[in-house]
Coordinates of N, CA and C in Angstrom, one line a residue:
Q1 N 17.7 25.3 -17.6 CA 18.5 24.5 -18.5 C 19.1 23.5 -17.7
K2 N 19.7 23.7 -16.6 CA 20.4 22.8 -16.0 C 19.6 21.7 -15.3
A3 N 18.4 22.0 -14.9 CA 17.6 20.9 -14.6 C 17.0 20.1 -15.8
A4 N 16.9 20.6 -16.9 CA 16.5 19.9 -18.3 C 17.6 18.9 -18.4
A5 N 18.8 19.6 -18.4 CA 20.1 18.6 -18.7 C 20.3 17.5 -17.8
L6 N 20.1 17.8 -16.5 CA 20.3 16.7 -15.6 C 19.1 15.7 -15.6
V7 N 17.9 16.1 -16.0 CA 16.9 15.2 -16.3 C 17.0 14.4 -17.4
C8 N 17.6 14.9 -18.6 CA 17.9 14.2 -19.6 C 18.9 13.1 -19.5
F9 N 20.0 13.4 -18.7 CA 21.1 12.3 -18.5 C 20.6 11.4 -17.4
D10 N 19.6 11.7 -16.5 CA 18.8 10.7 -15.7 C 18.2 9.8 -16.4
N11 N 17.5 10.1 -17.6 CA 16.7 9.4 -18.3 C 17.5 8.4 -19.1
I12 N 18.8 8.9 -19.8 CA 19.7 8.1 -20.5 C 20.2 7.0 -19.4
I13 N 20.9 7.4 -18.4 CA 21.4 6.3 -17.4 C 20.3 5.2 -16.9
E14 N 19.1 5.7 -16.7 CA 18.0 4.8 -16.3 C 17.7 3.9 -17.4
A15 N 17.6 4.4 -18.5 CA 17.4 3.5 -19.7 C 18.4 2.5 -20.1
C16 N 19.6 3.0 -20.0 CA 20.7 2.2 -20.4 C 21.3 1.2 -19.3
G17 N 21.1 1.6 -18.1 CA 21.5 0.8 -17.1 C 22.9 0.6 -16.9
G18 N 23.4 -0.8 -16.8 CA 24.8 -1.0 -16.8 C 25.6 -0.7 -17.8
S19 N 24.9 -0.8 -19.0 CA 25.7 -0.5 -20.0 C 26.2 1.1 -20.3
A20 N 25.7 1.8 -19.3 CA 25.9 3.4 -19.4 C 26.9 3.8 -18.3
K21 N 27.5 2.6 -17.8 CA 28.5 2.7 -16.7 C 29.6 3.7 -16.6
T22 N 30.2 3.9 -18.0 CA 31.3 4.9 -18.2 C 30.6 6.2 -18.2
Y23 N 29.3 6.3 -18.6 CA 28.7 7.7 -18.6 C 28.4 8.0 -17.2
A24 N 27.9 6.9 -16.4 CA 27.6 7.3 -15.2 C 28.8 7.7 -14.3
E25 N 29.9 7.1 -14.3 CA 31.1 7.7 -13.7 C 31.3 9.1 -13.9
K26 N 31.1 9.5 -15.1 CA 31.3 10.8 -15.2 C 30.2 11.8 -14.9
F27 N 29.1 11.2 -14.9 CA 28.0 12.1 -14.5 C 27.8 12.2 -12.9
L28 N 28.2 11.1 -12.2 CA 28.1 11.3 -10.6 C 28.6 12.3 -10.0
P29 N 29.8 12.8 -10.4 CA 30.3 14.1 -9.8 C 29.6 15.4 -10.1
V30 N 28.8 15.5 -11.3 CA 28.1 16.5 -11.5 C 26.5 16.5 -10.7
T31 N 26.2 15.2 -10.5 CA 24.9 15.2 -9.6 C 25.2 15.6 -8.3
L32 N 26.5 15.3 -7.7 CA 26.9 15.6 -6.4 C 27.0 17.1 -6.4
C33 N 27.6 17.6 -7.4 CA 27.8 19.0 -7.4 C 26.4 19.8 -7.3
Y34 N 25.5 19.3 -7.7 CA 24.2 20.1 -7.7 C 23.1 19.5 -6.6
V35 N 23.6 18.5 -6.2 CA 22.4 18.0 -5.1 C 22.1 19.1 -4.0
G36 N 22.7 20.0 -3.7 CA 22.5 20.9 -2.7 C 22.1 22.2 -3.2
S37 N 21.6 22.2 -4.6 CA 21.4 23.6 -5.2 C 20.1 24.0 -4.5
E38 N 20.1 25.5 -4.6 CA 18.9 26.2 -4.1 C 17.6 26.0 -5.1
N39 N 17.8 25.8 -6.4 CA 16.9 25.5 -7.2 C 16.4 24.1 -7.0
R40 N 15.1 23.8 -6.7 CA 14.4 22.8 -6.2 C 14.4 21.7 -7.4
H41 N 14.3 22.2 -8.5 CA 14.2 21.2 -9.8 C 15.5 20.7 -10.1
I42 N 16.6 21.5 -9.9 CA 18.1 20.9 -10.1 C 18.3 20.0 -9.0
R43 N 17.9 20.4 -7.8 CA 18.2 19.5 -6.5 C 17.5 18.3 -6.7
Q44 N 16.3 18.1 -7.3 CA 15.6 16.7 -7.4 C 16.2 15.9 -8.4
A45 N 16.5 16.6 -9.7 CA 17.1 15.7 -10.7 C 18.5 15.3 -10.4
A46 N 19.2 16.1 -9.6 CA 20.6 15.7 -9.1 C 20.5 14.5 -8.1
G47 N 19.7 14.8 -7.4 CA 19.5 13.8 -6.2 C 19.1 12.4 -6.8
F48 N 18.0 12.4 -7.6 CA 17.5 11.0 -8.0 C 18.6 10.6 -9.0
G49 N 19.5 11.5 -9.6 CA 20.5 10.9 -10.5 C 21.7 10.1 -9.7
V50 N 21.9 10.6 -8.6 CA 22.8 10.0 -7.8 C 22.8 8.3 -7.7
G51 N 21.3 8.0 -7.4 CA 20.9 6.6 -7.0 C 21.0 5.8 -8.4
L52 N 20.6 6.5 -9.7 CA 20.6 5.9 -10.8 C 22.1 5.6 -11.4
C53 N 23.0 6.5 -11.0 CA 24.4 6.4 -11.3 C 25.1 4.9 -10.5
A54 N 24.6 5.0 -9.1 CA 25.1 4.0 -8.5 C 24.8 2.6 -9.0
L55 N 23.4 2.6 -9.3 CA 22.8 1.3 -9.9 C 23.5 1.1 -11.3
S56 N 23.9 2.0 -12.1 CA 24.7 1.7 -13.2 C 26.1 1.5 -13.2
I57 N 26.8 1.8 -12.3 CA 28.0 1.8 -11.9 C 28.4 0.3 -11.5
G58 N 27.2 -0.1 -10.7 CA 27.3 -1.5 -10.2 C 28.0 -1.5 -8.6
A59 N 27.5 -2.6 -7.9 CA 28.0 -2.7 -6.5 C 29.5 -2.7 -6.4
E60 N 30.3 -3.4 -7.2 CA 31.7 -3.4 -7.1 C 32.4 -2.1 -7.4
G61 N 31.9 -1.5 -8.6 CA 32.5 -0.4 -8.9 C 32.1 0.9 -8.2
F62 N 31.0 0.9 -7.5 CA 30.7 2.0 -6.7 C 31.2 1.9 -5.3
T63 N 31.7 0.9 -4.9 CA 32.2 0.8 -3.5 C 33.2 2.0 -3.3
K64 N 34.2 2.4 -4.2 CA 34.9 3.6 -4.0 C 34.4 4.8 -3.9
Y65 N 33.2 5.0 -4.2 CA 32.4 6.3 -4.3 C 31.5 6.2 -3.1
T66 N 31.2 5.2 -2.4 CA 30.2 5.1 -1.5 C 30.4 6.1 -0.5
Q67 N 31.5 6.1 0.3 CA 31.6 7.0 1.5 C 31.6 8.6 1.2
G68 N 31.9 8.9 0.1 CA 31.9 10.4 -0.3 C 30.6 10.8 -0.8
T69 N 30.1 9.9 -1.4 CA 28.6 10.2 -1.9 C 27.6 10.3 -0.8
L70 N 27.7 9.5 0.1 CA 26.8 9.7 1.3 C 27.0 10.8 2.1
K71 N 28.4 11.0 2.2 CA 28.7 12.1 3.2 C 28.2 13.4 2.3
T72 N 28.0 13.6 1.2 CA 27.4 14.6 0.4 C 25.9 14.7 0.5
L73 N 25.2 13.6 0.4 CA 23.9 13.4 0.5 C 23.2 13.7 1.9
L74 N 23.8 13.2 2.8 CA 23.1 13.2 4.2 C 22.9 14.5 4.6
P75 N 23.9 15.4 4.6 CA 23.6 16.9 5.2 C 22.3 17.4 4.4
V76 N 22.1 17.0 3.1 CA 20.9 17.7 2.3 C 19.8 17.2 2.9
I77 N 19.5 16.0 3.1 CA 18.3 15.4 3.7 C 17.9 15.9 5.1
H78 N 18.9 16.2 5.8 CA 18.8 16.7 7.3 C 18.9 18.1 7.3
S79 N 18.9 18.9 6.4 CA 19.1 20.2 6.4 C 17.8 20.8 7.0
K80 N 17.9 22.2 7.3 CA 16.5 22.8 8.0 C 15.5 22.9 6.9
D81 N 15.7 23.1 5.8 CA 14.7 23.3 4.6 C 14.3 22.0 4.0
A82 N 14.9 20.8 4.4 CA 14.6 19.5 3.6 C 13.1 19.2 3.5
R83 N 12.5 19.3 4.8 CA 11.1 19.1 4.6 C 10.2 20.2 4.4
G84 N 10.7 21.2 4.1 CA 9.9 22.4 3.6 C 9.0 22.0 2.5
E85 N 8.2 22.8 2.0 CA 7.5 22.6 0.9 C 8.2 23.0 -0.3
E86 N 9.0 23.7 -0.5 CA 9.8 24.0 -1.7 C 10.7 22.6 -2.0
Y87 N 11.3 22.1 -1.0 CA 12.3 21.0 -1.1 C 11.8 19.7 -0.8
E88 N 10.7 19.5 -0.7 CA 10.1 18.1 0.0 C 10.3 17.1 -1.1
E89 N 10.1 17.2 -2.4 CA 10.2 16.2 -3.5 C 11.5 16.0 -3.6
A90 N 12.5 17.0 -3.7 CA 13.8 16.9 -3.8 C 14.5 15.9 -2.8
T91 N 13.8 16.2 -1.7 CA 14.4 15.4 -0.5 C 14.1 13.9 -0.6
E92 N 12.8 13.7 -1.2 CA 12.4 12.2 -1.2 C 13.3 11.6 -2.3
S93 N 13.6 12.3 -3.2 CA 14.5 11.8 -4.4 C 15.8 11.4 -3.8
I94 N 16.5 12.3 -3.1 CA 17.6 12.0 -2.4 C 17.7 10.8 -1.4
I95 N 16.5 10.7 -0.6 CA 16.6 9.8 0.3 C 16.4 8.4 -0.4
V96 N 15.6 8.3 -1.5 CA 15.5 6.9 -2.2 C 16.8 6.7 -2.7
S97 N 17.8 7.7 -3.1 CA 19.1 7.3 -3.8 C 20.0 6.8 -2.6
V98 N 19.8 7.4 -1.5 CA 20.6 6.8 -0.3 C 20.2 5.4 0.0
S99 N 18.9 5.2 -0.2 CA 18.4 3.8 0.2 C 19.0 2.9 -1.0
K100 N 19.0 3.1 -2.1 CA 19.6 2.3 -3.0 C 21.0 2.0 -2.8
I101 N 21.7 2.9 -2.4 CA 23.1 3.0 -2.2 C 23.4 1.9 -0.9
L102 N 22.5 2.2 0.0 CA 22.7 1.4 1.3 C 22.3 -0.1 1.1
R103 N 21.5 -0.3 0.3 CA 21.0 -1.8 -0.2 C 22.3 -2.3 -0.9
Q104 N 22.7 -1.5 -1.8 CA 23.7 -2.0 -2.7 C 25.0 -2.3 -2.1
Q105 N 25.4 -1.7 -1.3 CA 26.7 -1.5 -0.6 C 26.6 -2.3 0.8
R106 N 25.5 -2.8 1.2 CA 25.4 -3.5 2.6 C 26.6 -4.5 2.8
Q107 N 26.9 -5.2 1.9 CA 27.9 -6.3 2.2 C 29.4 -6.0 1.8
R108 N 29.3 -5.0 0.8 CA 30.8 -4.5 0.3 C 31.2 -3.2 1.3
N109 N 30.3 -2.5 1.8 CA 30.9 -1.3 2.7 C 30.3 -1.4 4.1
K110 N 30.4 -2.4 4.8 CA 29.6 -2.8 6.0 C 29.8 -1.6 7.1
Q111 N 31.1 -1.3 7.2 CA 31.2 -0.2 8.3 C 30.5 1.2 7.8
V112 N 30.9 1.4 6.6 CA 30.4 2.7 6.2 C 28.6 2.9 6.3
V113 N 28.0 1.6 5.9 CA 26.8 1.5 5.9 C 26.1 1.2 7.3
S114 N 26.9 0.6 8.2 CA 26.5 0.6 9.6 C 26.4 2.2 10.3
E115 N 27.4 3.0 10.0 CA 27.3 4.3 10.5 C 26.3 5.2 10.1
V116 N 25.9 5.0 8.7 CA 24.8 5.8 8.0 C 23.4 5.3 8.3
L117 N 23.2 4.1 8.6 CA 21.9 3.7 8.7 C 21.1 4.5 9.8
P118 N 21.5 4.6 11.0 CA 20.8 5.6 11.9 C 20.5 6.9 11.5
M119 N 21.3 7.4 10.6 CA 21.0 8.8 10.0 C 20.1 8.7 9.1
W120 N 20.3 7.8 8.2 CA 19.0 7.4 7.3 C 17.7 7.3 8.0
L121 N 17.9 6.4 8.9 CA 16.5 6.2 9.7 C 15.9 7.5 10.0
G122 N 16.8 8.4 10.5 CA 16.3 9.6 11.0 C 15.7 10.6 10.1
A123 N 15.8 10.3 8.9 CA 15.2 11.1 7.9 C 13.9 10.3 7.2
L124 N 13.3 9.3 7.7 CA 12.2 8.5 7.4 C 11.1 9.0 8.4
P125 N 9.8 8.7 8.0 CA 9.4 7.9 6.9 C 9.4 8.7 5.6
S126 N 9.4 8.2 4.4 CA 9.2 9.0 3.0 C 7.9 8.8 2.8
M127 N 7.3 10.2 2.8 CA 6.0 10.5 2.6 C 5.6 10.7 1.2
D128 N 6.2 9.8 0.3 CA 6.0 10.2 -1.0 C 5.5 8.8 -1.7
D129 N 4.4 8.8 -2.4 CA 3.8 7.5 -2.8 C 4.4 7.0 -4.1
T130 N 5.4 7.8 -4.6 CA 6.2 7.3 -5.7 C 7.6 6.5 -5.3
E131 N 8.2 7.3 -4.5 CA 9.5 6.9 -4.0 C 9.5 6.0 -2.8
G132 N 8.4 6.5 -1.7 CA 8.1 5.9 -0.6 C 8.2 4.3 -0.4
P133 N 7.4 3.7 -1.0 CA 7.4 2.2 -1.2 C 8.7 1.6 -1.4
L134 N 9.5 1.9 -2.2 CA 10.8 1.4 -2.5 C 11.8 1.7 -1.2
T135 N 11.7 2.7 -0.9 CA 12.4 3.2 0.4 C 12.1 2.2 1.6
H136 N 10.9 2.0 1.8 CA 10.5 1.4 3.0 C 10.7 -0.2 2.6
R137 N 10.5 -0.6 1.4 CA 10.8 -2.1 1.4 C 12.4 -2.3 1.8
I138 N 13.2 -1.3 1.3 CA 14.7 -1.5 1.7 C 14.7 -1.5 3.2
L139 N 14.1 -0.5 3.9 CA 14.0 -0.5 5.3 C 13.8 -1.9 6.0
L140 N 12.7 -2.4 5.6 CA 12.3 -3.8 6.0 C 13.6 -4.8 5.8
E141 N 14.2 -4.6 4.9 CA 15.3 -5.7 4.6 C 16.4 -5.5 5.8
F142 N 16.5 -4.3 6.1 CA 17.6 -4.1 7.2 C 17.0 -4.5 8.6
L143 N 15.6 -4.2 8.8 CA 15.1 -4.3 10.1 C 14.9 -5.7 10.3
E144 N 14.5 -6.6 9.4 CA 14.5 -8.2 9.6 C 15.6 -8.7 10.2
D145 N 16.7 -8.0 10.1 CA 18.0 -8.5 11.0 C 17.9 -8.0 12.2
P146 N 17.9 -8.8 13.2 CA 17.7 -8.2 14.7 C 19.0 -7.5 15.1
K147 N 20.1 -7.9 14.6 CA 21.3 -7.5 14.9 C 21.9 -6.3 13.9
C148 N 21.0 -5.6 13.2 CA 21.3 -4.8 12.2 C 21.6 -3.5 13.1
P149 N 22.6 -2.6 12.8 CA 23.0 -1.5 13.4 C 21.9 -0.4 13.5
I150 N 21.0 -0.6 12.7 CA 19.9 0.5 12.5 C 19.1 0.8 13.9
Y151 N 19.2 -0.3 14.7 CA 18.4 -0.3 16.0 C 19.4 0.5 16.8
G152 N 20.6 0.4 16.8 CA 21.2 1.2 17.6 C 21.8 0.4 18.8
P153 N 22.7 1.0 19.7 CA 23.4 0.2 20.9 C 21.9 0.1 21.8
K154 N 21.9 -1.2 22.5 CA 20.8 -1.5 23.2 C 19.4 -0.9 22.8
N155 N 19.2 -1.0 21.3 CA 18.0 -0.7 20.9 C 17.6 0.8 21.1
K156 N 18.5 1.6 21.1 CA 18.1 3.1 21.5 C 17.1 3.6 20.3
N157 N 17.3 3.1 19.3 CA 16.4 3.5 18.0 C 15.0 3.0 17.8
M158 N 14.8 1.9 18.8 CA 13.5 1.3 18.6 C 12.4 2.1 18.7
G159 N 12.3 3.2 19.2 CA 11.0 4.2 19.2 C 10.9 4.8 17.9
K160 N 12.0 5.2 17.4 CA 12.1 5.6 15.9 C 11.6 4.7 15.0
V161 N 12.0 3.4 15.3 CA 11.8 2.4 14.2 C 10.3 2.3 14.2
L162 N 9.5 2.0 15.5 CA 8.0 1.9 15.6 C 7.3 3.0 15.0
Q163 N 7.8 4.3 15.0 CA 7.3 5.6 14.7 C 7.2 5.5 13.2
V164 N 8.2 5.1 12.5 CA 8.3 5.2 11.0 C 7.2 4.1 10.6
L165 N 7.4 2.7 11.2 CA 6.6 1.6 10.7 C 5.2 1.9 11.1
G166 N 4.7 2.6 12.0 CA 3.3 2.9 12.4 C 2.9 4.2 11.5
S167 N 3.7 4.8 10.8 CA 3.4 5.9 9.8 C 3.2 5.3 8.5
I168 N 3.7 4.2 8.1 CA 3.5 3.8 6.8 C 2.7 2.4 6.5
R169 N 2.5 1.8 7.6 CA 1.8 0.4 7.4 C 0.4 0.7 7.0
G170 N -0.2 -0.1 6.0 CA -1.4 0.3 5.5 C -1.7 1.5 4.7
T171 N -0.7 2.2 4.5 CA -0.8 3.4 3.6 C -0.2 3.3 2.3
E172 N -0.4 4.4 1.5 CA 0.3 4.3 -0.1 C 1.6 4.4 0.0
Y173 N 2.3 4.7 1.1 CA 3.7 4.5 1.3 C 4.2 3.3 1.6
A174 N 3.4 2.2 1.6 CA 4.1 0.9 1.8 C 3.2 0.0 0.9
D175 N 3.8 -1.0 0.2 CA 2.9 -1.7 -0.5 C 2.4 -2.9 0.4
D176 N 1.5 -3.7 -0.2 CA 0.9 -4.8 0.5 C 1.7 -5.8 1.2
E177 N 2.9 -6.0 0.4 CA 3.9 -6.9 1.0 C 4.7 -6.4 2.1
T178 N 5.1 -5.1 2.1 CA 5.8 -4.4 3.1 C 5.0 -4.3 4.2
S179 N 3.7 -4.1 4.2 CA 2.8 -3.8 5.4 C 2.6 -5.2 6.2
A180 N 2.5 -6.3 5.3 CA 2.4 -7.6 6.0 C 3.5 -7.9 6.7
K181 N 4.7 -7.6 6.1 CA 6.0 -7.9 6.8 C 6.1 -7.0 8.0
I182 N 5.7 -5.9 7.8 CA 5.8 -5.1 9.1 C 5.1 -5.6 10.4
R183 N 3.7 -6.2 10.1 CA 3.0 -6.8 11.1 C 3.8 -8.0 11.8
V184 N 4.3 -8.8 10.8 CA 5.0 -9.8 11.4 C 6.4 -9.4 12.3
L185 N 7.1 -8.4 11.8 CA 8.3 -7.7 12.4 C 7.8 -7.2 13.8
V186 N 6.8 -6.5 13.9 CA 6.3 -5.8 15.0 C 6.0 -7.0 16.1
Q187 N 5.6 -8.1 15.8 CA 5.2 -9.0 16.6 C 6.4 -9.7 17.2
K188 N 7.5 -9.8 16.3 CA 8.8 -10.4 16.7 C 9.4 -9.5 17.7
I189 N 9.2 -8.0 17.4 CA 10.0 -7.0 18.3 C 9.2 -7.1 19.7
S190 N 8.2 -7.2 19.6 CA 7.2 -7.3 20.8 C 7.5 -8.5 21.7
A191 N 7.7 -9.7 21.1 CA 8.1 -10.8 21.9 C 9.5 -10.7 22.4
G192 N 10.3 -10.2 21.7 CA 11.7 -9.9 22.0 C 11.8 -8.9 23.3
L193 N 11.1 -7.8 23.3 CA 11.4 -6.8 24.2 C 10.5 -7.1 25.6
G194 N 9.4 -7.8 25.4 CA 8.5 -8.0 26.5 C 7.4 -7.0 26.5
N195 N 6.4 -7.4 27.0 CA 5.1 -6.4 27.2 C 5.3 -5.1 27.7
A196 N 6.0 -5.0 28.8 CA 6.3 -3.8 29.5 C 7.0 -2.8 28.7
A197 N 8.1 -3.2 28.2 CA 9.0 -2.4 27.4 C 8.3 -2.0 26.1
M198 N 7.6 -2.9 25.6 CA 6.7 -2.6 24.3 C 5.6 -1.5 24.6
S199 N 5.1 -1.6 25.6 CA 4.1 -0.8 25.9 C 4.6 0.7 26.1
D200 N 5.8 0.8 26.8 CA 6.4 2.2 27.0 C 6.8 2.7 25.6
L201 N 7.2 1.9 24.7 CA 7.5 2.5 23.3 C 6.2 2.9 22.6
V202 N 5.2 2.1 22.7 CA 3.8 2.5 21.9 C 3.3 3.4 22.5
R203 N 3.4 3.8 23.8 CA 2.8 4.9 24.5 C 3.1 6.2 23.7
N204 N 4.5 6.4 23.3 CA 4.9 7.7 22.7 C 4.5 7.8 21.3
L205 N 3.8 6.8 20.6 CA 3.2 7.1 19.4 C 2.1 7.6 19.3
S206 N 1.7 8.1 18.0 CA 0.4 8.9 18.0 C -0.7 7.8 17.9
Q207 N -2.0 8.2 18.1 CA -3.0 7.1 18.0 C -3.0 6.3 16.7
E208 N -3.0 7.2 15.6 CA -2.9 6.7 14.2 C -1.8 5.5 14.0
Q209 N -0.5 5.9 14.6 CA 0.6 5.1 14.5 C 0.2 3.7 15.2
R210 N -0.3 3.8 16.5 CA -0.7 2.7 17.2 C -1.7 1.8 16.6
S211 N -2.7 2.4 16.0 CA -3.6 1.7 15.2 C -3.1 1.0 14.1
N212 N -2.0 1.7 13.4 CA -1.4 1.0 12.3 C -0.6 -0.3 12.6
L213 N -0.2 -0.3 13.8 CA 0.8 -1.2 14.3 C 0.2 -2.3 15.0
L214 N -0.8 -2.2 15.7 CA -1.4 -3.0 16.6 C -2.7 -3.7 16.1

């Protein structure tokens, strides 16, 4: 019953968009309460609902909720059972909600977003053909800025970045535009790092990831 109720409110918020802002602000605490539920259906409906609430409330209105919301969501997507068969779909729903919030708050909550980006990256790639393409479009928006904190100090996260990109390019988890942008981005990264450094990073990728990237 709880899952059905959450799905019902998700549908209302999604259909009404910004005009449901007042209801979204009341619904948000409910979604956050259930996002860690042991029931996978409740967890998924709540997790997806968080992102819908953020979009309905809007960038300005959601600013005050950003830090607390992300603080609740991140431990769930990094929990030991997050990628288990039971919670896989729920985890993908939560990841796409985090993605939407990061995109929305990129300019308004720069410090919070900067701190969260590497943790978000650590939960990727999103291996879901429904939610994955949007998450990865948002990822590319951040990666196209060479100074983005997602790369980490001295590009320490570059290996993870390439692993994610190599896992999604040319697959159902990235649309054609995203795949094309990945190719251009990898060329820029390679030119910036130099052949030796790039070769060292690529060496740690799987054969499939290397083939997708190069």
